[in-house]
Coordinates of C-alpha atoms (C1' of nucleotides) in Angstrom, one line a residue:
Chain A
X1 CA 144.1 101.6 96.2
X2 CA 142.4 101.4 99.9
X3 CA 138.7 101.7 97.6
X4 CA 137.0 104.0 99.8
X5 CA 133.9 102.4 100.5
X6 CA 132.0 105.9 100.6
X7 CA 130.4 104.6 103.4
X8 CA 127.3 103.5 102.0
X9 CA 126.0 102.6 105.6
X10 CA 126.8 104.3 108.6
X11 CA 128.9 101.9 110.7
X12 CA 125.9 101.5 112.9
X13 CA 125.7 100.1 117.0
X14 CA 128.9 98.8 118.4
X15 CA 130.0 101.4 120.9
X16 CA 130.5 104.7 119.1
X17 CA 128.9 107.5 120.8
X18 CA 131.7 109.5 120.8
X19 CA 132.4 108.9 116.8
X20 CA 129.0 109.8 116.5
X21 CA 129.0 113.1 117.9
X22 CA 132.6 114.0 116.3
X23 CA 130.9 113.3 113.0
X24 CA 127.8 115.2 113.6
X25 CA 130.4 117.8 115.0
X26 CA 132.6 117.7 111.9
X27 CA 129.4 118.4 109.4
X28 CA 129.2 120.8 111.1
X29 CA 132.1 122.2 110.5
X30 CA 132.3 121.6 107.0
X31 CA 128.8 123.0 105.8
X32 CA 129.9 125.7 107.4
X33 CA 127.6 126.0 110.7
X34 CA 130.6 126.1 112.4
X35 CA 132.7 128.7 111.4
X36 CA 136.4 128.9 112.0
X37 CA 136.9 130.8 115.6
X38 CA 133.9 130.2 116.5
X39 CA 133.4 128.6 119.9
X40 CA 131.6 125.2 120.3
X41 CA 129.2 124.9 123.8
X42 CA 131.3 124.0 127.3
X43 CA 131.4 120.1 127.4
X44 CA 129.2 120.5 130.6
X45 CA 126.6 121.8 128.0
X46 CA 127.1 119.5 125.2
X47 CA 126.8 116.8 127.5
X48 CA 122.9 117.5 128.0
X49 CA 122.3 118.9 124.6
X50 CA 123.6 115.3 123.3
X51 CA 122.1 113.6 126.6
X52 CA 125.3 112.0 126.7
X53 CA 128.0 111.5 129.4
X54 CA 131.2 114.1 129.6
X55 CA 133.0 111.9 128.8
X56 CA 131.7 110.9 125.7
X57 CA 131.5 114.2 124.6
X58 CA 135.3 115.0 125.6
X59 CA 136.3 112.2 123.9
X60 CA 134.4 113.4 120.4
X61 CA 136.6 116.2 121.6
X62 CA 139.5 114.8 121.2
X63 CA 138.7 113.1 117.8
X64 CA 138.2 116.4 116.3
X65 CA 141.2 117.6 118.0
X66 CA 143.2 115.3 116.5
X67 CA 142.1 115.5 113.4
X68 CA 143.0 119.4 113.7
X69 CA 139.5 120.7 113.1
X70 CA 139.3 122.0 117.0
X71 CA 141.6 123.6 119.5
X72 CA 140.8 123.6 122.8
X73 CA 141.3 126.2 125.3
X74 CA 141.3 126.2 129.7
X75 CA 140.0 128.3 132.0
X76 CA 137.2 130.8 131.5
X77 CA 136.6 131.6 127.8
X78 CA 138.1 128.4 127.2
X79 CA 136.1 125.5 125.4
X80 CA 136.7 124.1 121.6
X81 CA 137.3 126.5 118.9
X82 CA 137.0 125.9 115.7
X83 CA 140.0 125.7 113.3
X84 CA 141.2 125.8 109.9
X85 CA 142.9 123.0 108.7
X86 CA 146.7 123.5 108.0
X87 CA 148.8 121.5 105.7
X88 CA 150.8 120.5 108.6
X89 CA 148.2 117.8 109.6
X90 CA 148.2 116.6 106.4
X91 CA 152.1 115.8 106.4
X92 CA 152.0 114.7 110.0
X93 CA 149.6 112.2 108.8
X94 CA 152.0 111.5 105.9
X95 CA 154.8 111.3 108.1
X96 CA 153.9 108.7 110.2
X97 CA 152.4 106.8 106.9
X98 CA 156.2 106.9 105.5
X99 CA 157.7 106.2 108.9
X100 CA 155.7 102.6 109.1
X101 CA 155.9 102.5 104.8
X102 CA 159.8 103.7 104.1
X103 CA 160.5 104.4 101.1
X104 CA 164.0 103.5 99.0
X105 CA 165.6 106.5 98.6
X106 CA 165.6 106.4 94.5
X107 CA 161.8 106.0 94.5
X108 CA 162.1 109.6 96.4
X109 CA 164.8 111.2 94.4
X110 CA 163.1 110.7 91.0
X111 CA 159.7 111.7 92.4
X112 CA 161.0 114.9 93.3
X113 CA 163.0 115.4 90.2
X114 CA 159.8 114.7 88.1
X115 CA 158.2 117.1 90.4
X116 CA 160.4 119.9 90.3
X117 CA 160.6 119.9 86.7
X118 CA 157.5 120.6 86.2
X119 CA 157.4 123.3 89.4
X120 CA 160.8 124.9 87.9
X121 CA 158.6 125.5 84.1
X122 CA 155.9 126.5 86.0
X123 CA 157.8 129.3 88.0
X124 CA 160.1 130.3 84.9
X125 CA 156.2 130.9 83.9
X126 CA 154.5 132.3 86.2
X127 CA 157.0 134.0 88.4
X128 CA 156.8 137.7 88.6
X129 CA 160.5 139.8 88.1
X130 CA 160.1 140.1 92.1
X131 CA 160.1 137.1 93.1
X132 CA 162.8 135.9 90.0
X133 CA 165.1 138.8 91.7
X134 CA 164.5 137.9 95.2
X135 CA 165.1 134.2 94.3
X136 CA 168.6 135.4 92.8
X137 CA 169.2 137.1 95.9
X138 CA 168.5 134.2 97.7
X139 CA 170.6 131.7 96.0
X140 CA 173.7 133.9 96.1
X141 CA 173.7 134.5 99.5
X142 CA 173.4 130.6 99.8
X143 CA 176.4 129.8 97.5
X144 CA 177.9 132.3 99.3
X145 CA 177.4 130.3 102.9
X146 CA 178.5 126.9 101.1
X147 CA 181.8 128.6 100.1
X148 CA 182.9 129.8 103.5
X149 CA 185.3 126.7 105.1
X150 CA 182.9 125.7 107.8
X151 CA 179.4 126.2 106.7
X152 CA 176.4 126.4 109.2
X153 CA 174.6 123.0 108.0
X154 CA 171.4 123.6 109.9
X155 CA 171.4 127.4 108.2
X156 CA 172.1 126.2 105.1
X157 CA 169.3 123.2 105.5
X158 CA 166.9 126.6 106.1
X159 CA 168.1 128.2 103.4
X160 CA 167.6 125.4 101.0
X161 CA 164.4 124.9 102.6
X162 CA 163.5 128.3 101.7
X163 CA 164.4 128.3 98.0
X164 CA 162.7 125.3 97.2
X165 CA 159.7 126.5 99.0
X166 CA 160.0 130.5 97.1
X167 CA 160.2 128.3 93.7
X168 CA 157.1 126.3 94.6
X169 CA 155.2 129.6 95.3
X170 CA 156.4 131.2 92.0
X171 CA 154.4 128.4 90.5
X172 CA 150.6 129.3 91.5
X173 CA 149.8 125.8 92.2
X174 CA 148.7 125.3 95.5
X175 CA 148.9 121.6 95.0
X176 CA 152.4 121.1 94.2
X177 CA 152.8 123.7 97.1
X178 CA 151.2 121.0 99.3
X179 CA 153.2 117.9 98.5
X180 CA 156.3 119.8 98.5
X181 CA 155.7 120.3 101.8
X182 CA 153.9 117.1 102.7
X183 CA 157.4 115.4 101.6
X184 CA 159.5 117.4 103.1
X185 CA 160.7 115.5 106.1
X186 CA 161.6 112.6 103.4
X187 CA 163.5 114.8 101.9
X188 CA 165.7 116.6 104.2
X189 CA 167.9 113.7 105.8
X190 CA 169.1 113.4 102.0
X191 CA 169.4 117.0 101.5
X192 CA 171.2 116.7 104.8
X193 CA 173.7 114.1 103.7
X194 CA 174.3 116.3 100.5
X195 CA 175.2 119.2 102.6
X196 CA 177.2 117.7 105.2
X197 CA 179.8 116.4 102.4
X198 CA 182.4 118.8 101.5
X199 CA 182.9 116.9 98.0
X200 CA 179.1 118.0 97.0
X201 CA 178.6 121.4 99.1
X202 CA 180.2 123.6 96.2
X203 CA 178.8 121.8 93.3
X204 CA 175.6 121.9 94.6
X205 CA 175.4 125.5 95.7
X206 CA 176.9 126.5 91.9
X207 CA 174.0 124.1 90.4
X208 CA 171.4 125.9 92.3
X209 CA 172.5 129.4 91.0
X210 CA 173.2 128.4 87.8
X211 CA 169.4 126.6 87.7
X212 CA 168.1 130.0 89.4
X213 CA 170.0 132.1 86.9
X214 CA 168.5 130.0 83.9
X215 CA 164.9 130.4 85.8
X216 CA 165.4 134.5 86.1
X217 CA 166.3 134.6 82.3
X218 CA 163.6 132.3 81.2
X219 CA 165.7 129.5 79.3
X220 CA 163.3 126.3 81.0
X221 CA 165.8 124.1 78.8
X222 CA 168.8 124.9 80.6
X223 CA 167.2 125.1 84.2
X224 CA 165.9 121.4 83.6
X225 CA 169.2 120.3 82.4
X226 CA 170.3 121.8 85.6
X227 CA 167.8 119.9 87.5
X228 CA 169.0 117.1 85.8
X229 CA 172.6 117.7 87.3
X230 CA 171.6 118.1 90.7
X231 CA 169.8 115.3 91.1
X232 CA 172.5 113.4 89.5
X233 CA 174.9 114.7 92.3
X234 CA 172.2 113.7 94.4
X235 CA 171.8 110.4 94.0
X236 CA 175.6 110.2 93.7
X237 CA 176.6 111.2 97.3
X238 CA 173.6 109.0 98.1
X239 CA 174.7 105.9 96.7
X240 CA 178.3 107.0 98.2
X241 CA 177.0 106.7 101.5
X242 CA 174.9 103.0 101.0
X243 CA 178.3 101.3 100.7
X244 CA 179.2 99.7 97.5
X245 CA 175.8 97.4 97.9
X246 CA 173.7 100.0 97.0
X247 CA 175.9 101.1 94.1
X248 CA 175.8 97.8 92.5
X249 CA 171.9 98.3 92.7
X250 CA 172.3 101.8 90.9
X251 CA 174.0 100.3 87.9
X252 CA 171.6 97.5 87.2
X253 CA 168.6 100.1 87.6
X254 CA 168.3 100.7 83.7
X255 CA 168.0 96.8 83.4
X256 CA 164.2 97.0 84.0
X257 CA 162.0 94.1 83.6
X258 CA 159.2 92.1 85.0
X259 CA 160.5 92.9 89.1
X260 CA 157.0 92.4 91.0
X261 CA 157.5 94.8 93.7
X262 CA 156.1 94.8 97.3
X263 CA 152.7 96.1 97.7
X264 CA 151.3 98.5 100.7
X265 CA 148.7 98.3 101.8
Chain B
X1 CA 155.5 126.3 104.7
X2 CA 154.5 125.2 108.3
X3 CA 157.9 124.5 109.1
X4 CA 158.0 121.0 111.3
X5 CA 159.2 122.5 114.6
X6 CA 160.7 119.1 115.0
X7 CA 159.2 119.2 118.2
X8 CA 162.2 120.3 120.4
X9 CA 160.6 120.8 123.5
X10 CA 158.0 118.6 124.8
X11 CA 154.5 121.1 125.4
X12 CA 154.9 120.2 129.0
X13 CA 152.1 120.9 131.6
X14 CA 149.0 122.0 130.8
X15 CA 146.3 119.2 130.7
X16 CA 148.1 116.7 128.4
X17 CA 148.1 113.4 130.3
X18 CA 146.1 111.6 127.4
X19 CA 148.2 113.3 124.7
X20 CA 151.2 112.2 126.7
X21 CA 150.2 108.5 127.1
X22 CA 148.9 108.6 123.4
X23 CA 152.9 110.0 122.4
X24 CA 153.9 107.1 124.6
X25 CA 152.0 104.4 122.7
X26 CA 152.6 106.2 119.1
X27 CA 156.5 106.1 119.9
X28 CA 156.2 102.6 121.3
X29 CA 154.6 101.6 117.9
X30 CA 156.7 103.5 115.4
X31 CA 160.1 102.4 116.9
X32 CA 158.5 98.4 116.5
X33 CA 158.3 98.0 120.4
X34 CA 154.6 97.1 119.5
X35 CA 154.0 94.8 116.7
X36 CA 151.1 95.6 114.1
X37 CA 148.7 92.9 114.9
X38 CA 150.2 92.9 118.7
X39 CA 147.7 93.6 121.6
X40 CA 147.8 97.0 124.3
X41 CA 147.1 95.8 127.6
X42 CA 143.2 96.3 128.7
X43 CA 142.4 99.9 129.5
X44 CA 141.8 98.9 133.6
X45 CA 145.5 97.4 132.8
X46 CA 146.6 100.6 131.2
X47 CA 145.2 102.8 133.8
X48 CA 147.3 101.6 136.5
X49 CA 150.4 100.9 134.7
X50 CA 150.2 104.6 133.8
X51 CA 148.8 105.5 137.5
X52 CA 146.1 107.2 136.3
X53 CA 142.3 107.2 135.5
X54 CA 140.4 105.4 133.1
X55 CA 139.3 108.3 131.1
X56 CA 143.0 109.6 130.5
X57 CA 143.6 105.8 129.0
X58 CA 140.0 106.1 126.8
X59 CA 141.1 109.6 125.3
X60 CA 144.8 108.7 124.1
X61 CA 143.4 105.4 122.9
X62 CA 141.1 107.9 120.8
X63 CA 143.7 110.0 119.4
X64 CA 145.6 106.6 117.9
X65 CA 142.6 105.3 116.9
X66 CA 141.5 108.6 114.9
X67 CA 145.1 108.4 113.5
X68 CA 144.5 104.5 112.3
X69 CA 147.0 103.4 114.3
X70 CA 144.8 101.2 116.5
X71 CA 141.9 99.2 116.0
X72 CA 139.8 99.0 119.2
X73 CA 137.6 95.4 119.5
X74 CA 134.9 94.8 122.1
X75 CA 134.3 92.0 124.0
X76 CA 136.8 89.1 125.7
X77 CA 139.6 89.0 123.5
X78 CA 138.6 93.1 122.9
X79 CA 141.1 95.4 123.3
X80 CA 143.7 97.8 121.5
X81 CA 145.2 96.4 118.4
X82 CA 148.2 97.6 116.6
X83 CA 147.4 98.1 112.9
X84 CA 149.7 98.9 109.8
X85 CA 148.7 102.5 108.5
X86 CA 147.0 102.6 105.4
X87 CA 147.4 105.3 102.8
X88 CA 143.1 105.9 102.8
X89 CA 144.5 107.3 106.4
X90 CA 146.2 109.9 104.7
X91 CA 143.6 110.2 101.8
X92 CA 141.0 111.3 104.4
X93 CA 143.3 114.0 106.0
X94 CA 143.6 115.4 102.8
X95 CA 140.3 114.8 101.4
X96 CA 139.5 117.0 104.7
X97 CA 141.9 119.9 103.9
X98 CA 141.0 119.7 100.5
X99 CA 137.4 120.4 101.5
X100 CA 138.2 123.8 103.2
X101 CA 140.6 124.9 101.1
X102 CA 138.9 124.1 97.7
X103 CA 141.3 124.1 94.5
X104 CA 140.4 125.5 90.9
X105 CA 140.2 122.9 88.6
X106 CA 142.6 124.1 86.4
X107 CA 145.1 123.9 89.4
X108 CA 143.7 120.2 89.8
X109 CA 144.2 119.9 85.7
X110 CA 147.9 120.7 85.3
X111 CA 149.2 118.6 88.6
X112 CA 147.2 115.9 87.3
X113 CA 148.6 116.2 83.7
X114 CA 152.2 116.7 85.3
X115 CA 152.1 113.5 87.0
X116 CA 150.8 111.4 84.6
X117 CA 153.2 112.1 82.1
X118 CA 156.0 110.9 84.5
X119 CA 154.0 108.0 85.3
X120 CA 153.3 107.3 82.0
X121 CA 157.3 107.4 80.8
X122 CA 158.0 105.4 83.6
X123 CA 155.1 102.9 82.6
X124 CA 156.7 102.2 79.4
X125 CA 159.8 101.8 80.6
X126 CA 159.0 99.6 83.9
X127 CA 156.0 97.8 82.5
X128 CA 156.0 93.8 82.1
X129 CA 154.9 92.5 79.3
X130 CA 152.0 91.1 80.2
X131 CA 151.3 94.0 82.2
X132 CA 151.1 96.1 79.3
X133 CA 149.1 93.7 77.8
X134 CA 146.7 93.9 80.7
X135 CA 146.2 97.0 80.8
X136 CA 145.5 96.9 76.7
X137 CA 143.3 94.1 77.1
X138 CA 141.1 96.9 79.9
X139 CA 141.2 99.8 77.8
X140 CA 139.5 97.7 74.9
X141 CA 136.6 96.6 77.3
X142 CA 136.3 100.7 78.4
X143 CA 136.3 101.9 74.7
X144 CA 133.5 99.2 73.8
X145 CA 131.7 100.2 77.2
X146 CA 131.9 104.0 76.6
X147 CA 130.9 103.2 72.7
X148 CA 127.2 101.7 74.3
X149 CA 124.0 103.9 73.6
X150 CA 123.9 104.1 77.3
X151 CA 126.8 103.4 79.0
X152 CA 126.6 102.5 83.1
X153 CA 128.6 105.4 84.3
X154 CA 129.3 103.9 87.1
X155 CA 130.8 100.8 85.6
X156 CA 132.8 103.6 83.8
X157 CA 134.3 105.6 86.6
X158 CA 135.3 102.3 88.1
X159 CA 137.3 101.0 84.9
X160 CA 138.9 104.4 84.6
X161 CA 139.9 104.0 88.3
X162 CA 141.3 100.3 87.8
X163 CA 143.3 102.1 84.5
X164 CA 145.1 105.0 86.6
X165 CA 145.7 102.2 88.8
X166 CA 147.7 99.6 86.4
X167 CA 149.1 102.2 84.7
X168 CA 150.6 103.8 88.1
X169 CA 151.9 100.6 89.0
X170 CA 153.6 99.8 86.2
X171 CA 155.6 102.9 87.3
X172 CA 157.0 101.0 90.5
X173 CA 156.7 104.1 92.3
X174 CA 154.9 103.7 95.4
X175 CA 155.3 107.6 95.7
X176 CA 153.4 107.9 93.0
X177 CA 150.9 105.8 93.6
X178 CA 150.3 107.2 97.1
X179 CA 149.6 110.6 95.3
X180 CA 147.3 109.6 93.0
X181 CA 145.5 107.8 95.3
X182 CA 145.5 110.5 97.6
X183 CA 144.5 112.7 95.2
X184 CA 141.6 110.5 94.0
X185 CA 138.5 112.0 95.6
X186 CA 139.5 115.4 93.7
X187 CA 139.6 113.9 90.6
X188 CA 136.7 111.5 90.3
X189 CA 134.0 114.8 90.2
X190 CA 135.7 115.8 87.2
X191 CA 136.2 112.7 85.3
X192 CA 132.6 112.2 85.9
X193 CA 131.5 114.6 84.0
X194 CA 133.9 113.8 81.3
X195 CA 131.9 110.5 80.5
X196 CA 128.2 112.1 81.5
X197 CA 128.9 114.2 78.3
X198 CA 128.2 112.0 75.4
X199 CA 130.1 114.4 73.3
X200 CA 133.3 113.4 75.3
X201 CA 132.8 110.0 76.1
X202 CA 133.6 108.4 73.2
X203 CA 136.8 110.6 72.0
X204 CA 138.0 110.0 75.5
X205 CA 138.0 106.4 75.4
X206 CA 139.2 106.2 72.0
X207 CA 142.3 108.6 73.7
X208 CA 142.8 106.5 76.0
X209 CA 143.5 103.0 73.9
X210 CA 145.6 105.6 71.8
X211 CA 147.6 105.9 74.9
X212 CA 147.4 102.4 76.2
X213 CA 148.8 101.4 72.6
X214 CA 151.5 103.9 72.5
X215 CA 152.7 102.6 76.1
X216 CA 152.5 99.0 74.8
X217 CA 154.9 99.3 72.0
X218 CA 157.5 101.5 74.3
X219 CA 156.7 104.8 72.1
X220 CA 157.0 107.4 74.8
X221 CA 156.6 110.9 72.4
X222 CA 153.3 109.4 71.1
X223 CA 152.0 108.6 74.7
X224 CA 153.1 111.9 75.9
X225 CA 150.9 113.5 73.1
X226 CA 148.2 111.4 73.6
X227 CA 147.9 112.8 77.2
X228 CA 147.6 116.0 76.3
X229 CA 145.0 115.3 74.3
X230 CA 143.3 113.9 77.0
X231 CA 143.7 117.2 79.7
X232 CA 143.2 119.2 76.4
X233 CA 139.6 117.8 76.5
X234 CA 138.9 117.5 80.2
X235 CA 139.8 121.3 80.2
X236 CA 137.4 121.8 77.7
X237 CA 134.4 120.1 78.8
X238 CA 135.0 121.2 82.4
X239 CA 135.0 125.3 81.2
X240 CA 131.9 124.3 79.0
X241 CA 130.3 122.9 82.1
X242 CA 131.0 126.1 83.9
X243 CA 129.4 128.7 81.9
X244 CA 131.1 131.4 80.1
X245 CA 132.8 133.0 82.9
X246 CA 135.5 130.8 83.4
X247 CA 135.9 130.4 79.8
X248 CA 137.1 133.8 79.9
X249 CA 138.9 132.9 82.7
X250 CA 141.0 129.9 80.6
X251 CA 141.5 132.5 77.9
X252 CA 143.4 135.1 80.4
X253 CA 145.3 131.9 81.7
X254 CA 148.4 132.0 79.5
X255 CA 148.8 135.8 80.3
X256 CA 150.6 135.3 83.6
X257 CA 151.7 138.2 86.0
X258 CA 152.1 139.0 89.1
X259 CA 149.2 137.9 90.8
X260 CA 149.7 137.1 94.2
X261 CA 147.6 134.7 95.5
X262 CA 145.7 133.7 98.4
X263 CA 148.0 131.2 100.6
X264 CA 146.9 128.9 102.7
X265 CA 148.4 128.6 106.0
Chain C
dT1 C1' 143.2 157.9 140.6
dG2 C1' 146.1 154.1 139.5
dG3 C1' 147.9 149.8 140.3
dC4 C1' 148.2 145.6 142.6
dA5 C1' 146.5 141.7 145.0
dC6 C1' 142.8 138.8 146.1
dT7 C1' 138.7 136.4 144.9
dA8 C1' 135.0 134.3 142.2
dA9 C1' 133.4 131.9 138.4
dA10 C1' 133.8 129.3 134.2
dA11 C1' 135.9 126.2 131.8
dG12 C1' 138.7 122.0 130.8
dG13 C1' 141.5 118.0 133.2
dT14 C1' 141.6 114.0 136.2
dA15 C1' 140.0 110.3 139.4
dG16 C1' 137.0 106.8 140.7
dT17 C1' 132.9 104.1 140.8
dA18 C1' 129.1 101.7 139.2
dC19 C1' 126.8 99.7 135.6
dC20 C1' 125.7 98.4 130.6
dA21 C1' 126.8 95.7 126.2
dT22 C1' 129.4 92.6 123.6
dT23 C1' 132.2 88.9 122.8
dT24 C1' 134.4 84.6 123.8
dA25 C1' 135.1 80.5 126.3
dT26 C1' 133.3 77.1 129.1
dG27 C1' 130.2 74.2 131.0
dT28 C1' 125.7 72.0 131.3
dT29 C1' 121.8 69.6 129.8
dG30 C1' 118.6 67.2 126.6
Chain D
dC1 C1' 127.0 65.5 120.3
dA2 C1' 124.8 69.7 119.8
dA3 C1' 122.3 73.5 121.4
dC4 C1' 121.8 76.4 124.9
dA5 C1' 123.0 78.8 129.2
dT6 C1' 126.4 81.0 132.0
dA7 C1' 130.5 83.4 133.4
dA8 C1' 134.3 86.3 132.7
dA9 C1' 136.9 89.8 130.2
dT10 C1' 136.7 94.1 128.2
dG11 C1' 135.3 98.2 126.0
dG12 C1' 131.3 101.8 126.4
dT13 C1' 128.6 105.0 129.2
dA14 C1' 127.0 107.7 133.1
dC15 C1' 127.6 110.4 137.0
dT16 C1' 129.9 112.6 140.6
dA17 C1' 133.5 114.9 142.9
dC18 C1' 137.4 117.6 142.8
dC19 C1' 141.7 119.9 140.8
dT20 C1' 143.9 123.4 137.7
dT21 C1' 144.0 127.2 134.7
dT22 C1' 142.3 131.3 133.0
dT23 C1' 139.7 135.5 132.9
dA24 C1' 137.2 139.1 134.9
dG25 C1' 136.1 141.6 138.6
dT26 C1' 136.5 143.9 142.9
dG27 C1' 138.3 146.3 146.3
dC28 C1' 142.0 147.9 149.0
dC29 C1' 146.0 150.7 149.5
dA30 C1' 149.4 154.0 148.1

DNA sequence: TGGCACTAAAAGGTAGTACCATTTATGTTG
DNA sequence: CAACATAAATGGTACTACCTTTTAGTGCCA
C-alpha cells in the first residue's frame, strides 16, 4: 500500500511554480470557489495576478487539464472552464495502471464473479419491476442476436456492455457502478474471446437469460448459481485459448499453498 | 457508463501539439520502447527532434508527469525519467472524484462489507501458514492496544490499516488489493470514529481477533459471520454519530423501491 | 428588412531568446 | 588528499512577438 504520506510538508523550492499554482487552482475548485462552468481569468490575466510568467501559468493549465478538473476553450469566450470530474478519468488512469501492471486473466475473472454476485443480490433487491422488465427485454433481444448464424460481434459486445451496466444501476450503489466501469476495458477482450467462439455464443446468451429471468422473479439462489455457470464457461473458453499450458495451471489452482506472489508497487 | 470511445479518430487540429507529443511519449512508454528507469532526451533535445518550441516540449512533459509517468530531475544528469505507475496514481484520481461526487456511507458500508467477505474466503483458503499466524500474532497486539485506558488512535488506525493489508494479501489478488487501497482514503474517516468511541473500541477489536481466529483455523462460515458483526457495528456507530435523521434513514433502508437516483456522469 | 461578408477583438497556441537555479563533474589549490 | 571553486548540462522562469480560432459586431447589398 503506496502509504500516502498526507503530505505533511509541502514539497517546498525545487522548480514548481506551475504545481504551485495548479494546487492553489485545484482548492479552489474543490472548496467550491470555483464552481463547475464557471470560467477561470484569460492566462494573460493570471499571469499578473500570480506575477508569474505565461507560461507557468499555461502549464498549471495543463496540469489541471489533465487531471480533468479544466477544459479549455479558443478564441473569444474561450479560457479554462471548470469541470466536473467524470468516472472516465478515473479508468483512464486505471487503464494505463493495468496496461504497465497486467493482470492474469483468473485474478480478473474471479474478481468480477465476486463482484457480480453481490451486484446481481443487490439488483434482485433493489430493482424496480421497470427496470426487471426492461432488463428481460434486453436479454432476449440479445439471445436472440447470438442465435442468428452470423452474429454482429461488436453489437453484441454493446449489448453485453449494456446489460451488465442496466444490472449495476438496478443496484443503487454508485461504487460498484464505478469499478464496473473502471474495469471495463480488462474485461472486454475476454468477453470478446467468449463471443467470437461459436462453441460458447449460445450457452452464454441462454445463461444470461436464464440468470435475468431468476433476477426478474427474485430467486438470488438460482441467479448466483447462474453466475456461477457463466463464469465457469468463462474461464473455460479462456483457458481454451492459452494453449494446454495454461490449462495445466487451471487444474493445479485448488492446490493452494505458501506461493509468494509478485508484488506491485 | 462513459463508454471508452476507443479513440478512433485522432482529435486532430486544433491547438494540440503538446498533447500530441505527450501521446507520442505515453505510447512510446506503454508499448516498452522507453524503459522505466530510461532517460527522455533534454527538453532543448526534444524541441528540435520534434521541430518545435520549448514550451510545447515543457507542457507534454507536464501532462506525463501529472499522470506519474515521468519523474522530472534538475540539474546535470536532470532530465525526464521513465517511472513504473504506482497504484497511489490511481488512488489520487479517485480520491479526486470521490471528493465531488461524495458517497453515503451506507453505499461505502455494503461495498466494503461485499469485498471483504470475498477477501476473507479467499484469505483462508490462500493464506500460508505463517501468514495466518502473522496476521494472528497483529490482531493480539490491536486488541491489547484498543483494551488501554487511552489508546493512541493513531497507532490504532495504522494497525488496522497493516490488518486490511495482510489479510488482502493473503487473498493473492492484486485486484483486490488495488481496490482496497484505492478505496482507502474513504474508509479511514469512518473507521476513525469506530475507535474514537470507547463504546466501540473494544467490541471491535475483540471482532476482529474473532475473525483473525476463524481465518486461522480455515473456518470460513464463522469468519463470514464475524464480519458482519463488524459492518453491523460500524453501521451503528456511524448513524449514532449522525443524529437521528439518518437513523430514520437506515430504518427506511430495507424498504426498497423505485427510487431513481442521482447518476453521476 | 434580412442575410451575408468582412472586420475587429479576445482568447489560447507556438516560437524563440535570454537568463536564473540546481546539480554533477572536474579541476585547482592549500 | 581534501576542501573548495569552477564549468557545463539541464530544468525553471520571464518576456516578447506572432499565429490561429472563435465570437461578436458592423455594415453593405439585395
Amino acid at each position: 500500500m503506496e502509504n500516502f504520506p498526507q503530505s505533511p510538508f509541502i514539497p517546498v523550492q525545487s522548480g514548481r511554480a506551475s504545481e504551485d499554482i495548479a494546487l492553489n487552482l485545484e482548492a479552489a475548485i474543490l472548496d467550491g470557489r470555483l464552481k463547475p462552468g464557471e470560467r477561470l481569468p484569460s492566462e494573460r490575466d493570471m499571469q499578473v495576478q500570480f506575477g508569474t510568467g505565461r507560461g507557468v501559468v499555461r502549464e498549471a493549465i495543463k496540469i489541471l487539464k489533465q487531471k480533468g478538473l479544466l477544459e479549455v476553450r479558443k478564441g473569444v469566450k474561450g479560457g479554462a472552464y471548470v469541470r466536473q470530474l467524470e468516472m472516465a478519468n478515473v479508468s483512464e488512469s486505471l487503464a494505463l495502471f493495468l496496461k504497465q501492471h497486467p493482470v492474469e486473466p483468473e485474478k480478473l475473472i474471479e474478481f468480477r464473479e465476486s463482484m457480480d454476485r453481490s451486484i446481481t443480490l443487490l439488483a434482485i433487491a433493489r430493482g424496480s419491476r421497470d427496470e426487471k422488465a426492461a432488463l428481460l427485454a434486453e436479454v432476449l433481444r440479445f439471445e436472440a442476436l447470438m442465435r442468428g448464424a452470423d452474429p454482429d460481434l461488436v453489437a453484441a459486445g454493446e449489448l453485453d456492455r449494456t446489460l451488465n451496466l442496466m444490472l449495476v444501476r438496478m443496484a443503487r450503489s454508485p461504487l460498484f457502478e464505478w469499478v464496473m466501469a473502471a474495469l471495463q476495458m480488462g474485461f472486454s477482450s475476454h468477453d470478446h474471446a467468449l463471443y467470437e467462439n461459436p462453441a460458447y455464443r449460445e450457452r452464454v446468451a441462454a445463461n444470461w437469460r436464464e440468470t435475468v429471468q431468476a433476477i426478474v422473479v427474485s430467486e438470488p439462489m438460482r441467479a448466483l448459481s447462474c453466475i456461477g455457470q457463466h463464469y465457469s464457461l468463462l474461464r473455460e473458453c479462456i483457458t481454451q485459448q492459452h494453449e494446454p499450458v495454461l490449462q495445466a495451471a487451471l487444474a493445479l489452482n485448488s492446490a493452494s499453498g505458501d506461493r509468494p506472489e509478485g508484488r506491485s508497487s
